[in-house]
Amino acid sequence: MRRPCVITAAIFALALFVGACSKSSEREPGDFERMRIQQRDEPYAPGELFANNERLRQPPAGTVSRESESDTGAIGSGMQAGRMTAVVPLSITPERLALGQRKYTVFCAVCHGAGGFGGSIVAVNMGAPRPPSLRSAAMAAKAPGYFFVIATHGIGRMPGYAPQLTVEERWAVVAYIEQLQRSTTTPPEARADSLRALGIRRIDSVLASEQRR
Amino acid sequence: MAAPFPRWVNTLARATLIAAVCTLVGVPVALMAWVRTPNATRRFQPVAQPIAFDHRIHVTGQHIDCQYCHFSVERAASAGIPPSSTCVPCHSTVWMNSSALSLVRQSVATGTPLHWNRVNALPGFVYFNHAIHVNKGIKCENCHGRVERMARVYQAAPLTMSWCVDCHRTVRAPTNCTTCHR
């Protein structure tokens, strides 16, 4: 009767002693969280592996992206035979225009306004040079390649949007800007017909959105 | 022979039994209730950041879309935190000289990234993917709350496994373990 009690008490005491010996400060950091904090690299987390103390790597200086290298034609560069491409080199479908509108609203409307007239809140807050209207006659006269090159590399104060937008998305934006410009240069009835010819439905709402400032 | 124990020991024994049962049942129940409280899941606790970045000013005030800054959300697992160069076109005139933005200026000048503190964080054994959710039409506010009304971002959803799986059951998204754990 007596002996099991003594043995149990001894085991408890030993366990307590061993537990107290390893202070939490002596453990590896995160030892209690071994399951929650794993060795997998979280994006953006700091790390000791590389010299810059980041887990995301910077490409070495002078790196050329595969996308831009494999696409030196009209689609990848917006240039053809040394001049700006005069037509959008991808087919213009209603889906592509819808993609272009979505991406335009996110990435360009901030500064150039929802309808492309310039004068968004940000543009008003910005000092000169302000984001210009994309629907002026001078802008409408530019080739689509011009807008593609600017969307890719930026101009002056405006940054390039190549990291944010894929090549296809950039052309979709250009195609959408072209449609915006046409809505300035064509009378409303002819505009409705040309939208119908592109296979676009709900013409009224499209016409309304094109005039939004 | 005198009784070895006085009478009140009977009451004490009963009280001890009841207390033991209550503890055995109550402590787990209390713990289970506790892990579901916002305190344990760290919900609704605004996280301080090195730069007082305010989503209200930028999203509600300047009409900047979420994706302008969190641009990989439609095509990658991570929504991404904008690089400091994102801030430059606007802030080269607006507020650029203010001390609030000195860290941004420093980061752009030296090419070292800013260090923001995490707000929403899943444990390492969970593999979340933004692209599938956003492309299936789930809005940011379903999971992050109205970020455009937060001065400092806080975690709006519990981010527990039951939260994920409840939604997956209702929308018939996959619920086998390897969907989220690998």
Coordinates of N, CA, C and O in Angstrom, one line a residue, chain B:
Chain B
M1 N -16.2 3.9 21.2 CA -15.1 4.6 20.6 C -15.6 5.8 19.9 O -16.7 5.8 19.2
A2 N -14.9 7.0 20.1 CA -15.4 8.2 19.5 C -15.2 8.2 17.9 O -14.3 7.5 17.4
A3 N -16.2 8.8 17.3 CA -16.1 8.9 15.8 C -14.8 9.6 15.4 O -14.4 10.6 16.0
P4 N -14.1 9.0 14.4 CA -12.8 9.6 14.0 C -13.0 11.0 13.3 O -12.1 11.8 13.4
F5 N -14.2 11.2 12.7 CA -14.4 12.5 12.0 C -15.6 13.1 12.6 O -16.6 12.5 12.9
P6 N -15.6 14.4 12.7 CA -16.9 15.1 13.1 C -17.9 15.1 12.0 O -17.6 14.7 10.9
R7 N -19.1 15.4 12.3 CA -20.2 15.3 11.4 C -20.1 16.1 10.1 O -20.4 15.7 9.0
W8 N -19.5 17.4 10.3 CA -19.5 18.3 9.1 C -18.6 17.8 8.0 O -18.7 18.2 6.9
V9 N -17.8 16.8 8.3 CA -17.0 16.2 7.2 C -17.9 15.6 6.1 O -17.5 15.6 4.9
N10 N -19.0 15.1 6.5 CA -20.0 14.6 5.4 C -20.3 15.7 4.4 O -20.2 15.5 3.2
T11 N -20.6 16.9 5.0 CA -20.9 18.0 4.1 C -19.7 18.4 3.2 O -19.8 18.6 2.0
L12 N -18.6 18.4 3.9 CA -17.3 18.7 3.2 C -17.1 17.7 2.0 O -16.8 18.1 0.9
A13 N -17.3 16.4 2.3 CA -17.0 15.4 1.3 C -18.0 15.7 0.1 O -17.5 15.6 -1.1
R14 N -19.3 15.9 0.4 CA -20.2 16.2 -0.7 C -19.8 17.4 -1.5 O -19.8 17.4 -2.7
A15 N -19.5 18.5 -0.8 CA -19.1 19.7 -1.5 C -17.9 19.5 -2.3 O -17.8 20.0 -3.5
T16 N -16.9 18.7 -1.8 CA -15.7 18.5 -2.6 C -16.1 17.7 -3.8 O -15.6 18.0 -4.9
L17 N -16.9 16.7 -3.7 CA -17.3 15.9 -4.9 C -18.0 16.8 -5.9 O -17.6 16.8 -7.1
I18 N -18.9 17.7 -5.5 CA -19.6 18.6 -6.4 C -18.6 19.5 -7.1 O -18.6 19.7 -8.3
A19 N -17.7 20.0 -6.2 CA -16.7 21.0 -6.8 C -15.8 20.3 -7.8 O -15.5 20.8 -8.9
A20 N -15.5 19.0 -7.5 CA -14.6 18.3 -8.5 C -15.3 18.1 -9.8 O -14.7 18.3 -10.9
V21 N -16.6 17.7 -9.7 CA -17.4 17.5 -11.0 C -17.5 18.8 -11.7 O -17.2 18.9 -13.0
C22 N -17.8 19.9 -11.0 CA -17.9 21.2 -11.6 C -16.6 21.6 -12.3 O -16.6 22.1 -13.4
T23 N -15.5 21.3 -11.6 CA -14.2 21.7 -12.2 C -13.9 20.9 -13.5 O -13.5 21.4 -14.5
L24 N -14.2 19.6 -13.4 CA -13.9 18.7 -14.5 C -14.7 19.1 -15.7 O -14.2 19.0 -16.8
V25 N -16.0 19.5 -15.5 CA -16.8 19.9 -16.6 C -16.6 21.3 -17.0 O -16.5 21.7 -18.1
G26 N -16.5 22.2 -15.9 CA -16.5 23.6 -16.1 C -15.2 24.1 -16.8 O -15.3 25.0 -17.7
V27 N -14.1 23.6 -16.4 CA -12.8 24.1 -17.0 C -12.8 23.9 -18.5 O -12.5 24.8 -19.2
P28 N -13.0 22.7 -19.0 CA -13.0 22.5 -20.4 C -14.1 23.4 -21.1 O -13.8 24.0 -22.2
V29 N -15.3 23.5 -20.5 CA -16.3 24.3 -21.1 C -15.8 25.8 -21.2 O -16.0 26.4 -22.2
A30 N -15.3 26.2 -20.1 CA -14.8 27.6 -20.0 C -13.7 27.8 -21.1 O -13.7 28.8 -21.8
L31 N -12.8 26.9 -21.2 CA -11.7 27.0 -22.2 C -12.3 27.0 -23.6 O -11.8 27.8 -24.4
M32 N -13.3 26.1 -23.8 CA -13.8 26.1 -25.2 C -14.6 27.4 -25.5 O -14.6 27.9 -26.6
A33 N -15.2 28.0 -24.5 CA -15.8 29.3 -24.7 C -14.8 30.3 -24.9 O -14.9 31.2 -25.8
W34 N -13.7 30.3 -24.2 CA -12.6 31.3 -24.3 C -12.0 31.3 -25.6 O -11.9 32.4 -26.2
V35 N -11.7 30.2 -26.2 CA -11.0 30.2 -27.5 C -12.0 30.8 -28.6 O -11.5 31.1 -29.7
R36 N -13.3 30.9 -28.3 CA -14.2 31.4 -29.3 C -14.4 32.9 -29.1 O -15.0 33.6 -29.9
T37 N -13.8 33.5 -28.0 CA -14.0 34.9 -27.8 C -13.1 35.7 -28.7 O -12.0 35.3 -29.1
P38 N -13.5 37.0 -29.0 CA -12.6 37.8 -29.8 C -11.2 38.0 -29.2 O -10.2 38.2 -29.9
N39 N -11.2 37.9 -27.8 CA -9.9 38.1 -27.2 C -8.9 37.0 -27.6 O -7.7 37.3 -27.8
A40 N -9.4 35.8 -27.6 CA -8.5 34.7 -27.9 C -8.2 34.6 -29.4 O -7.1 34.2 -29.8
T41 N -9.1 35.0 -30.3 CA -8.8 34.9 -31.7 C -8.2 36.3 -32.2 O -8.0 36.4 -33.4
R42 N -8.0 37.2 -31.3 CA -7.4 38.5 -31.6 C -8.2 39.3 -32.6 O -7.6 39.9 -33.5
R43 N -9.5 39.2 -32.5 CA -10.3 40.0 -33.4 C -10.5 41.4 -32.8 O -10.4 41.6 -31.6
F44 N -10.8 42.3 -33.7 CA -11.1 43.7 -33.4 C -10.0 44.4 -32.6 O -10.3 45.3 -31.8
Q45 N -8.8 44.0 -32.7 CA -7.7 44.7 -32.0 C -6.9 45.4 -33.0 O -6.1 44.8 -33.7
P46 N -7.0 46.7 -33.1 CA -6.3 47.5 -34.1 C -4.8 47.3 -33.9 O -4.3 47.3 -32.8
V47 N -4.1 47.1 -35.0 CA -2.6 46.8 -34.9 C -1.9 48.1 -35.2 O -2.1 48.7 -36.2
A48 N -1.0 48.5 -34.3 CA -0.2 49.7 -34.6 C 0.8 49.4 -35.7 O 1.3 48.3 -35.8
Q49 N 1.1 50.4 -36.5 CA 2.0 50.2 -37.6 C 3.1 51.3 -37.6 O 2.9 52.4 -37.0
P50 N 4.3 51.0 -38.2 CA 5.3 52.0 -38.1 C 4.9 53.4 -38.8 O 5.4 54.4 -38.4
I51 N 4.1 53.3 -39.8 CA 3.6 54.5 -40.5 C 2.1 54.5 -40.3 O 1.4 53.5 -40.4
A52 N 1.6 55.7 -39.9 CA 0.1 55.8 -39.6 C -0.7 55.7 -40.9 O -1.3 56.7 -41.2
F53 N -0.6 54.6 -41.6 CA -1.4 54.5 -42.8 C -2.8 54.3 -42.5 O -3.2 53.5 -41.7
D54 N -3.7 55.1 -43.2 CA -5.1 55.1 -42.9 C -5.9 54.7 -44.1 O -5.9 55.4 -45.1
H55 N -6.6 53.6 -44.0 CA -7.4 53.1 -45.2 C -8.5 54.1 -45.5 O -9.0 54.2 -46.6
R56 N -9.0 54.8 -44.4 CA -10.2 55.7 -44.7 C -9.8 56.8 -45.6 O -10.5 57.1 -46.5
I57 N -8.6 57.4 -45.4 CA -8.2 58.5 -46.2 C -8.0 58.0 -47.6 O -8.5 58.7 -48.6
H58 N -7.4 56.9 -47.8 CA -7.1 56.5 -49.2 C -8.2 55.8 -49.9 O -8.4 56.1 -51.1
V59 N -9.0 55.0 -49.3 CA -10.1 54.3 -50.0 C -11.3 55.1 -50.1 O -11.9 55.4 -51.2
T60 N -11.8 55.6 -49.0 CA -13.0 56.4 -49.0 C -12.7 57.8 -49.5 O -13.5 58.3 -50.3
G61 N -11.6 58.4 -49.0 CA -11.3 59.8 -49.4 C -10.8 59.9 -50.8 O -11.2 60.8 -51.5
Q62 N -9.9 59.1 -51.2 CA -9.3 59.3 -52.5 C -9.8 58.3 -53.6 O -9.4 58.3 -54.7
H63 N -10.8 57.5 -53.3 CA -11.4 56.5 -54.2 C -10.3 55.6 -54.8 O -10.4 55.4 -56.1
I64 N -9.4 55.2 -54.1 CA -8.4 54.2 -54.6 C -9.0 52.8 -54.4 O -9.4 52.5 -53.2
D65 N -9.0 52.0 -55.4 CA -9.5 50.6 -55.3 C -8.6 49.8 -54.4 O -7.3 50.0 -54.5
C66 N -9.1 48.8 -53.7 CA -8.2 47.9 -52.9 C -7.1 47.3 -53.8 O -6.0 47.2 -53.4
Q67 N -7.5 46.9 -55.0 CA -6.5 46.2 -55.9 C -5.4 47.1 -56.4 O -4.4 46.6 -56.9
Y68 N -5.6 48.4 -56.4 CA -4.5 49.3 -56.8 C -3.3 49.0 -55.9 O -2.2 49.0 -56.4
C69 N -3.5 48.8 -54.7 CA -2.4 48.5 -53.8 C -2.2 47.0 -53.5 O -1.1 46.5 -53.6
H70 N -3.2 46.3 -53.3 CA -3.1 44.8 -53.1 C -3.3 44.1 -54.4 O -4.3 43.4 -54.6
F71 N -2.3 44.3 -55.3 CA -2.7 44.0 -56.7 C -2.5 42.5 -57.1 O -2.9 42.1 -58.1
S72 N -1.8 41.7 -56.2 CA -1.7 40.3 -56.6 C -2.9 39.5 -56.1 O -2.9 38.3 -56.3
V73 N -3.9 40.1 -55.6 CA -5.0 39.4 -54.9 C -5.8 38.5 -55.9 O -6.3 37.5 -55.6
E74 N -5.8 38.9 -57.2 CA -6.6 38.2 -58.1 C -5.9 37.0 -58.7 O -6.4 36.2 -59.4
R75 N -4.5 37.0 -58.6 CA -3.8 35.9 -59.3 C -2.8 35.2 -58.4 O -2.1 34.3 -58.9
A76 N -2.7 35.5 -57.1 CA -1.8 34.8 -56.3 C -2.4 34.4 -55.0 O -3.5 34.8 -54.6
A77 N -1.7 33.6 -54.2 CA -2.2 33.2 -52.9 C -2.2 34.4 -52.0 O -3.1 34.5 -51.2
S78 N -1.2 35.2 -52.0 CA -1.1 36.3 -51.1 C -1.6 37.6 -51.8 O -1.4 37.8 -53.0
A79 N -2.3 38.4 -51.0 CA -2.9 39.6 -51.5 C -1.8 40.6 -51.7 O -1.9 41.5 -52.6
G80 N -0.7 40.5 -51.0 CA 0.4 41.4 -51.2 C 0.2 42.8 -50.5 O -0.9 43.3 -50.3
I81 N 1.3 43.3 -50.0 CA 1.4 44.6 -49.4 C 2.1 45.5 -50.4 O 3.1 45.0 -50.9
P82 N 1.6 46.7 -50.7 CA 2.2 47.4 -51.8 C 3.6 47.8 -51.5 O 4.0 48.1 -50.3
P83 N 4.5 47.8 -52.5 CA 5.9 48.3 -52.3 C 5.9 49.8 -52.1 O 4.9 50.4 -52.5
S84 N 6.9 50.3 -51.4 CA 6.8 51.7 -51.1 C 6.8 52.6 -52.3 O 6.4 53.7 -52.3
S85 N 7.3 52.1 -53.5 CA 7.2 52.9 -54.7 C 5.8 53.2 -55.1 O 5.5 54.2 -55.8
T86 N 4.8 52.4 -54.6 CA 3.4 52.7 -54.9 C 3.0 54.0 -54.3 O 2.1 54.7 -54.9
C87 N 3.5 54.4 -53.2 CA 3.1 55.6 -52.5 C 3.7 56.9 -53.2 O 3.2 58.0 -53.0
V88 N 4.7 56.7 -54.0 CA 5.5 57.9 -54.4 C 4.7 58.8 -55.4 O 4.7 60.0 -55.2
P89 N 4.1 58.3 -56.5 CA 3.5 59.2 -57.4 C 2.6 60.2 -56.7 O 2.6 61.4 -57.0
C90 N 1.8 59.8 -55.8 CA 0.9 60.7 -55.1 C 1.6 61.5 -54.1 O 1.4 62.7 -53.9
H91 N 2.5 60.8 -53.3 CA 3.1 61.5 -52.2 C 4.3 62.3 -52.5 O 4.9 62.9 -51.6
S92 N 4.7 62.4 -53.8 CA 5.8 63.3 -54.1 C 5.4 64.7 -54.0 O 6.2 65.6 -53.8
T93 N 4.0 65.0 -54.0 CA 3.6 66.3 -53.7 C 2.8 66.3 -52.4 O 3.1 67.1 -51.5
V94 N 1.8 65.4 -52.3 CA 0.9 65.5 -51.1 C 1.7 64.9 -49.9 O 2.1 63.8 -49.9
W95 N 1.9 65.7 -48.9 CA 2.4 65.2 -47.6 C 3.9 64.7 -47.7 O 4.3 64.1 -46.7
M96 N 4.6 64.9 -48.8 CA 5.9 64.1 -48.9 C 6.8 64.7 -47.8 O 7.7 63.9 -47.4
N97 N 6.7 65.9 -47.4 CA 7.7 66.4 -46.5 C 7.3 66.2 -45.1 O 8.1 66.4 -44.1
S98 N 6.1 65.6 -44.8 CA 5.7 65.4 -43.5 C 6.4 64.3 -42.8 O 6.9 63.4 -43.5
S99 N 6.6 64.4 -41.5 CA 7.3 63.3 -40.8 C 6.6 62.0 -40.9 O 7.2 61.0 -40.7
A100 N 5.3 62.0 -41.1 CA 4.5 60.8 -41.2 C 5.1 59.9 -42.3 O 5.0 58.7 -42.2
L101 N 5.7 60.5 -43.3 CA 6.1 59.7 -44.4 C 7.7 59.5 -44.5 O 8.2 59.1 -45.5
S102 N 8.4 59.9 -43.4 CA 9.8 59.9 -43.5 C 10.3 58.4 -43.8 O 11.3 58.2 -44.5
L103 N 9.6 57.4 -43.2 CA 10.0 56.0 -43.4 C 9.8 55.6 -44.8 O 10.6 54.9 -45.4
V104 N 8.8 56.1 -45.5 CA 8.6 55.8 -46.9 C 9.7 56.4 -47.7 O 10.3 55.7 -48.6
R105 N 10.0 57.6 -47.5 CA 11.1 58.3 -48.2 C 12.4 57.5 -48.1 O 13.1 57.2 -49.0
Q106 N 12.7 57.1 -46.8 CA 13.9 56.4 -46.5 C 13.9 55.1 -47.3 O 14.9 54.7 -47.8
S107 N 12.8 54.4 -47.3 CA 12.7 53.1 -47.9 C 12.9 53.2 -49.4 O 13.6 52.4 -50.0
V108 N 12.3 54.2 -50.0 CA 12.5 54.4 -51.5 C 13.9 54.7 -51.8 O 14.5 54.2 -52.7
A109 N 14.5 55.6 -50.9 CA 15.9 56.0 -51.2 C 16.9 54.9 -51.1 O 17.8 54.7 -51.9
T110 N 16.7 54.0 -50.1 CA 17.7 52.9 -49.9 C 17.3 51.6 -50.5 O 18.1 50.7 -50.5
G111 N 16.1 51.5 -51.0 CA 15.6 50.3 -51.6 C 15.4 49.1 -50.6 O 15.3 48.0 -51.0
T112 N 15.2 49.5 -49.4 CA 14.9 48.4 -48.4 C 13.4 48.5 -48.1 O 12.8 49.6 -48.1
P113 N 12.7 47.3 -48.0 CA 11.3 47.3 -47.9 C 10.8 47.9 -46.5 O 11.6 47.8 -45.5
L114 N 9.6 48.4 -46.4 CA 9.0 48.8 -45.2 C 8.6 47.5 -44.4 O 8.3 46.5 -45.0
H115 N 8.6 47.6 -43.1 CA 8.2 46.5 -42.3 C 6.9 46.8 -41.7 O 6.8 47.5 -40.7
W116 N 5.8 46.2 -42.2 CA 4.5 46.4 -41.6 C 4.2 45.2 -40.7 O 4.7 44.1 -40.9
N117 N 3.4 45.5 -39.6 CA 3.1 44.4 -38.7 C 1.9 43.6 -39.3 O 0.9 44.2 -39.8
R118 N 1.9 42.3 -39.2 CA 0.8 41.4 -39.7 C -0.4 41.7 -38.9 O -0.4 41.9 -37.7
V119 N -1.6 41.7 -39.6 CA -2.9 41.8 -38.9 C -3.6 40.5 -38.9 O -3.9 39.9 -37.9
N120 N -3.8 40.0 -40.1 CA -4.4 38.7 -40.3 C -3.3 37.7 -40.5 O -2.6 37.8 -41.4
A121 N -3.2 36.7 -39.6 CA -2.2 35.7 -39.8 C -2.7 34.3 -39.5 O -3.2 34.1 -38.4
L122 N -2.6 33.4 -40.4 CA -3.0 32.0 -40.2 C -1.7 31.3 -39.7 O -0.6 31.7 -40.0
P123 N -1.9 30.2 -39.0 CA -0.7 29.4 -38.6 C -0.1 28.8 -39.9 O -0.7 28.7 -40.9
G124 N 1.2 28.3 -39.7 CA 2.0 27.9 -40.8 C 1.4 26.6 -41.5 O 1.8 26.4 -42.7
F125 N 0.6 25.9 -40.8 CA 0.1 24.6 -41.4 C -1.2 24.9 -42.2 O -1.8 23.9 -42.7
V126 N -1.6 26.1 -42.4 CA -2.8 26.4 -43.2 C -2.4 27.1 -44.5 O -1.6 28.0 -44.4
Y127 N -2.9 26.6 -45.6 CA -2.5 27.2 -46.9 C -3.7 27.9 -47.5 O -4.6 27.3 -48.0
F128 N -3.8 29.2 -47.3 CA -4.9 30.0 -47.8 C -4.5 30.5 -49.1 O -3.4 30.7 -49.5
N129 N -5.5 30.8 -50.0 CA -5.3 31.3 -51.3 C -6.3 32.4 -51.6 O -7.5 32.1 -51.6
H130 N -5.9 33.6 -51.9 CA -6.8 34.7 -52.2 C -7.4 34.5 -53.6 O -8.6 34.8 -53.7
A131 N -6.6 34.1 -54.5 CA -7.1 34.2 -55.9 C -8.4 33.4 -56.1 O -9.3 33.9 -56.7
I132 N -8.4 32.2 -55.6 CA -9.7 31.4 -55.8 C -10.9 32.1 -55.2 O -11.9 32.2 -55.8
H133 N -10.7 32.6 -54.0 CA -11.9 33.3 -53.3 C -12.3 34.5 -54.1 O -13.5 34.7 -54.3
V134 N -11.4 35.4 -54.4 CA -11.8 36.6 -55.1 C -12.3 36.4 -56.5 O -13.3 37.0 -56.8
N135 N -11.7 35.4 -57.2 CA -12.3 35.1 -58.5 C -13.6 34.4 -58.5 O -14.4 34.4 -59.5
K136 N -13.9 33.8 -57.3 CA -15.3 33.2 -57.2 C -16.3 34.2 -56.7 O -17.4 33.8 -56.3
G137 N -15.9 35.4 -56.6 CA -16.8 36.5 -56.3 C -17.0 36.8 -54.8 O -18.0 37.4 -54.5
I138 N -16.1 36.3 -54.0 CA -16.2 36.7 -52.5 C -15.6 38.0 -52.3 O -14.5 38.3 -52.8
K139 N -16.3 38.9 -51.7 CA -15.8 40.3 -51.5 C -14.8 40.4 -50.4 O -14.9 39.6 -49.4
C140 N -13.9 41.4 -50.4 CA -13.0 41.6 -49.3 C -13.7 41.7 -48.0 O -13.2 41.2 -47.0
E141 N -14.8 42.4 -48.0 CA -15.4 42.7 -46.7 C -16.0 41.5 -46.0 O -16.2 41.4 -44.8
N142 N -16.3 40.4 -46.8 CA -16.8 39.1 -46.2 C -15.8 38.6 -45.2 O -16.1 38.0 -44.2
C143 N -14.5 38.8 -45.5 CA -13.5 38.2 -44.6 C -12.7 39.3 -43.8 O -12.2 39.0 -42.8
H144 N -12.6 40.5 -44.4 CA -11.8 41.5 -43.7 C -12.7 42.6 -43.1 O -12.1 43.6 -42.5
G145 N -14.0 42.6 -43.2 CA -14.8 43.7 -42.7 C -14.7 44.9 -43.5 O -14.0 44.9 -44.6
R146 N -15.2 46.0 -43.0 CA -15.1 47.3 -43.8 C -13.8 48.0 -43.6 O -13.7 48.9 -42.8
V147 N -12.8 47.5 -44.3 CA -11.4 48.1 -44.1 C -11.4 49.5 -44.4 O -10.7 50.3 -43.8
E148 N -12.3 50.0 -45.3 CA -12.3 51.4 -45.7 C -12.8 52.3 -44.6 O -12.8 53.5 -44.7
R149 N -13.3 51.7 -43.5 CA -13.7 52.5 -42.4 C -12.8 52.3 -41.2 O -13.2 52.7 -40.1
M150 N -11.7 51.7 -41.4 CA -10.8 51.4 -40.2 C -9.6 52.4 -40.3 O -9.0 52.5 -41.3
A151 N -9.4 53.1 -39.1 CA -8.3 53.9 -39.0 C -7.0 53.1 -39.0 O -6.0 53.3 -39.7
R152 N -7.0 52.0 -38.2 CA -5.9 51.0 -38.2 C -6.6 49.7 -38.5 O -7.6 49.4 -37.8
V153 N -6.0 48.9 -39.4 CA -6.7 47.7 -39.7 C -6.7 46.7 -38.5 O -5.8 46.6 -37.8
Y154 N -7.9 46.1 -38.3 CA -7.9 45.0 -37.3 C -8.5 43.7 -38.0 O -9.1 43.8 -39.1
Q155 N -8.3 42.6 -37.4 CA -8.7 41.3 -37.9 C -10.2 41.2 -37.6 O -10.7 41.3 -36.5
A156 N -11.0 41.2 -38.6 CA -12.5 41.2 -38.5 C -13.1 39.8 -38.3 O -14.1 39.7 -37.7
A157 N -12.5 38.8 -38.9 CA -13.1 37.5 -38.9 C -12.3 36.6 -37.8 O -11.2 36.9 -37.5
P158 N -12.9 35.6 -37.3 CA -12.2 34.8 -36.3 C -11.0 34.1 -36.8 O -10.1 33.8 -36.1
L159 N -11.0 33.7 -38.1 CA -10.0 32.9 -38.8 C -9.7 31.6 -38.1 O -8.6 31.1 -38.1
T160 N -10.8 31.0 -37.5 CA -10.7 29.7 -37.0 C -11.0 28.7 -38.1 O -11.5 29.1 -39.1
M161 N -10.7 27.4 -37.8 CA -11.0 26.4 -38.8 C -12.5 26.3 -39.0 O -12.9 26.1 -40.2
S162 N -13.3 26.5 -37.9 CA -14.7 26.3 -38.1 C -15.3 27.5 -39.0 O -16.2 27.3 -39.8
W163 N -14.6 28.6 -38.9 CA -15.1 29.7 -39.7 C -14.9 29.4 -41.2 O -15.8 29.6 -42.0
C164 N -13.7 28.9 -41.6 CA -13.5 28.5 -43.0 C -14.4 27.4 -43.4 O -15.0 27.5 -44.5
V165 N -14.5 26.4 -42.6 CA -15.2 25.2 -43.0 C -16.7 25.5 -43.1 O -17.4 25.0 -44.0
D166 N -17.3 26.3 -42.2 CA -18.7 26.6 -42.2 C -19.0 27.2 -43.6 O -20.0 26.9 -44.2
C167 N -18.2 28.2 -44.0 CA -18.5 28.8 -45.3 C -18.3 27.7 -46.4 O -19.2 27.6 -47.3
H168 N -17.3 26.9 -46.3 CA -17.0 26.0 -47.4 C -18.2 25.0 -47.5 O -18.5 24.5 -48.6
R169 N -18.8 24.6 -46.4 CA -20.0 23.7 -46.4 C -21.1 24.4 -47.1 O -21.8 23.8 -48.0
T170 N -21.4 25.7 -46.8 CA -22.6 26.3 -47.4 C -22.4 26.6 -48.9 O -23.4 26.5 -49.6
V171 N -21.2 26.9 -49.3 CA -21.0 27.1 -50.7 C -20.5 25.9 -51.5 O -20.2 26.0 -52.7
R172 N -20.5 24.8 -50.8 CA -20.0 23.5 -51.4 C -18.6 23.6 -52.0 O -18.3 23.1 -53.1
A173 N -17.8 24.3 -51.3 CA -16.3 24.3 -51.7 C -15.7 23.1 -51.0 O -16.4 22.5 -50.1
P174 N -14.6 22.6 -51.5 CA -14.0 21.4 -50.9 C -13.8 21.5 -49.4 O -13.4 22.6 -48.9
T175 N -14.0 20.4 -48.6 CA -13.8 20.4 -47.2 C -12.9 19.3 -46.8 O -12.7 19.1 -45.6
N176 N -12.2 18.5 -47.7 CA -11.3 17.5 -47.2 C -10.1 18.2 -46.7 O -9.7 19.3 -47.1
C177 N -9.4 17.5 -45.8 CA -8.3 18.2 -45.0 C -7.2 18.8 -45.9 O -6.7 19.8 -45.6
T178 N -6.9 18.1 -47.0 CA -5.8 18.5 -47.8 C -6.1 19.8 -48.6 O -5.2 20.3 -49.2
T179 N -7.3 20.2 -48.6 CA -7.6 21.5 -49.2 C -6.8 22.6 -48.5 O -6.2 23.5 -49.2
C180 N -6.8 22.6 -47.2 CA -6.2 23.7 -46.5 C -4.9 23.2 -45.7 O -4.1 24.1 -45.4
H181 N -4.7 22.0 -45.5 CA -3.5 21.5 -44.8 C -2.8 20.6 -45.8 O -3.4 19.8 -46.4
R182 N -1.4 20.8 -45.8 CA -0.7 19.9 -46.7 C 0.4 19.2 -45.9 O 0.8 19.7 -44.8

